Structures are given as structure tokens and as C-alpha cells.
């Protein structure tokens, strides 16, 4: 961040993006960073998040004023937090921008002093409006001539001395950049996020939808559908045999892949991982994955192909709400039964019956035989594990993992458990560590 140093103290870089425009000379570069709050009191956070704007054609200052800096530089404070509370996340760790001409969204990954992480989204149009109209912080005189920060056709001649002095002494605007909805994305998870990337998908209705991918400290990836109304977790998956923080992610939109890396592994997954949502219309529709649609003729959840014809295509989606009514009346539908997998185990050994979690908006539970006994289902990573209790020890029989979502009950997987001896003691089953459960559930899905 050497180029920012003359105009901002100790910047910690988070991201940059080119903002396209109808004319080349009006194109701009946005920089997202945190800077040290030198006036912070004892109870204030050390960092403050900022966004800066510079004209792409900026050639730099005059020899006597801003010789090593830009002449169109302006910056603004970026807020991320609930507007109704004092809780703010002031340290921007990473930023990602989806843009078109003066439209688009900037996503920021923020943390606070306790290292809690959240994601805030900002309208590029709102940011541009603030930079174009806001007063300059600490500058009370009338602006004469060209407004500081304006992109012009003539880039060989720097702005006049007065304008350069204003930019040098008052580079910050008064307006504060606030997130869409005046709050972070509402994500029902306690995961610590380490990385963020974005993708866009063209849905069957002809609209483009934003998809957020969030890497976590535990090596998981959350796939999130974001609209101006809500953030919806489409899916969550673990990719690695060895648990570790996600350190890098990248999207290859041409080939349709997401690359995810830790310090020891790299994995590739398709953006349109439609088979993950099972083989029923309801599971496919309720996933709300803009990359996928239900094909009634083939009775499969399929990727939206390139060049999909909206008027003649046969794929179905419902991305704006969790409603699978297009699949038919719930009361008229029957839950399909799965073929139980036989599991023979010694009574002295532990047992693990994993159930793949296809939707994090469904309620999962285990049922035995004629449904007379219910067992809780403990979600760990991408699997929901059978958890026996002293009142309900595991005994021989058929155990079925059931998922209920949008009023429909679906059988996900089933096992026929057979012991060589007496029923498995709960104490043995409870000795399975979280790491073992995560490893087993990961291997289940690979």
C-alpha cells in the first residue's frame, strides 16, 4: 500500500476493484483498507475501515504538491454493524466487488476486537453518490472550479494548485458509507470467516443473482445466495481431510469451478454442484441455488447450461423465497424409502451412522423401525450423526434419517444395525470426538 501511504496512515490493504464507466476517462479504481485510528481512546478499536477512490487516468501531482501521490484521491469511512446498536466491526479483512457501469455491490469481510467476523454489502451506486456530492471533512470554504476527485478528459495537466492543496489537506469526505439494510448479512452461524469470493449466476428468469462463498477457520465453505432482501445459506461443505483454515479461494467462471486452498491442500468443486441436493423436485427447488434447476422431464436437478433459452427452457427455480409449491401439493406427495445399508458391529466398538445434510434449513432426526422411537440428530460439518442417549441406547433394527422442510418429510438414508452381542453402551458411542465425526462425514461425501 505504498501508493496510499502519503494520504492515509499505516493502511492494511483488503482489496481493489476497477469500476467501469461509459467513457474511459471516467473509470475509477476503488481501494478497500483499514487504517490506524490515531485518535482512538482506550475503549475504541485501533482500526477503522476505509474505501478510497482514484481516477484510472490519474497521472500524479505536481513537483511541489503531491509529487508522489494521486491528484484525485478521496476516501470515506466504511461502517459495518447494526445501526440500532453501538456494536461495529471496524477492521476490514478482505473485500470483493461485483461491478458493472456504476452499479454493483461491494462485499467486505470484517472483524472486531474480539475477532468475531461478519460480512457487509454496499451499493456501488451509493458509494459513487457519496464521493460525488459529500462535503470534505474539515473543509468549510466554497469549492471553486473543479470538484476535488473529479475524473477529467485532460490527464496530462494536473489540477490547479488550490485543488491539489484541498486534496492534500482534506482527502476524506464527511459522508459515511453504510451497508445495504444498515446491518451485516444475517447468517445463522458462529463460524469464523477467513476468506470471501463472489460469483454471479444467470437464473432461468433471466436475472443475475449474487452468490457469496465464505471460507472458515475450520476449513468449511458456505455458499450463500444474497439478494437485497436477505442472505440465504444454500449449502455448506467440508472439502479437506485435514482440518485447517481456508487461506485462499478463486472462481474460474469460464470453466465453472471454485478453487479452495488451505496451507496443505487445494480442492476444486463445481459452481453448479446440483447433485448435492438429492434427486427430488422439492430438494432441488428448496436449495435456491441459482446455478441449478429442476428438469421435470428428466426428473433431475441439473446445472443451468450456457446460453439457456428462457422462453423454451424446461428448468424450474424459485430463488426469491423458500417455496416448492411448483413441485405439487405436499399432501399428495409420498416420501420415498431408501434401501437400508447393513452395518454389523461388535458391541465393544463405537458406531457412527452419518446422514448427509443437504439443506441447512431442514430439521433432521433419526427414527427406528416403526417410528416408535426418535433419536436426536447432531449436525457436525456436512453430516448429521446419530446420537444415542441413556434413555434410548442403540439396539438392533433399522434407523432412518428423516429431514423435514417446508412441510414435507423426506427419508435421506437408512441403516440396518446388527450387533454381535449386547446393545452398544452409550458410553462407547459418546467417546467419538468432534474431529472423528468431521473426518467421517467428510469422507462420506467425497
PDB file of C-alpha atoms in Angstrom, residues 17-23 26-28 99-102:
ATOM      1  CA  UNK A  17     -11.508  -3.094  -7.989  1.00  0.00           C
ATOM      2  CA  UNK A  18     -11.865  -1.288 -11.295  1.00  0.00           C
ATOM      3  CA  UNK A  19     -15.223   0.474 -11.616  1.00  0.00           C
ATOM      4  CA  UNK A  20     -16.151   0.624 -15.327  1.00  0.00           C
ATOM      5  CA  UNK A  21     -17.846   3.641 -16.900  1.00  0.00           C
ATOM      6  CA  UNK A  22     -19.417   4.603 -20.213  1.00  0.00           C
ATOM      7  CA  UNK A  23     -16.323   6.706 -21.043  1.00  0.00           C
ATOM      8  CA  UNK A  26     -14.373   8.327 -16.120  1.00  0.00           C
ATOM      9  CA  UNK A  27     -13.285   4.869 -14.978  1.00  0.00           C
ATOM     10  CA  UNK A  28     -12.153   4.667 -11.365  1.00  0.00           C
ATOM     11  CA  UNK A  99     -19.459  -4.410 -10.836  1.00  0.00           C
ATOM     12  CA  UNK A 100     -20.998  -3.061 -13.977  1.00  0.00           C
ATOM     13  CA  UNK A 101     -21.226   0.602 -15.007  1.00  0.00           C
ATOM     14  CA  UNK A 102     -21.803   2.472 -11.733  1.00  0.00           C
TER      15      UNK A 102
END
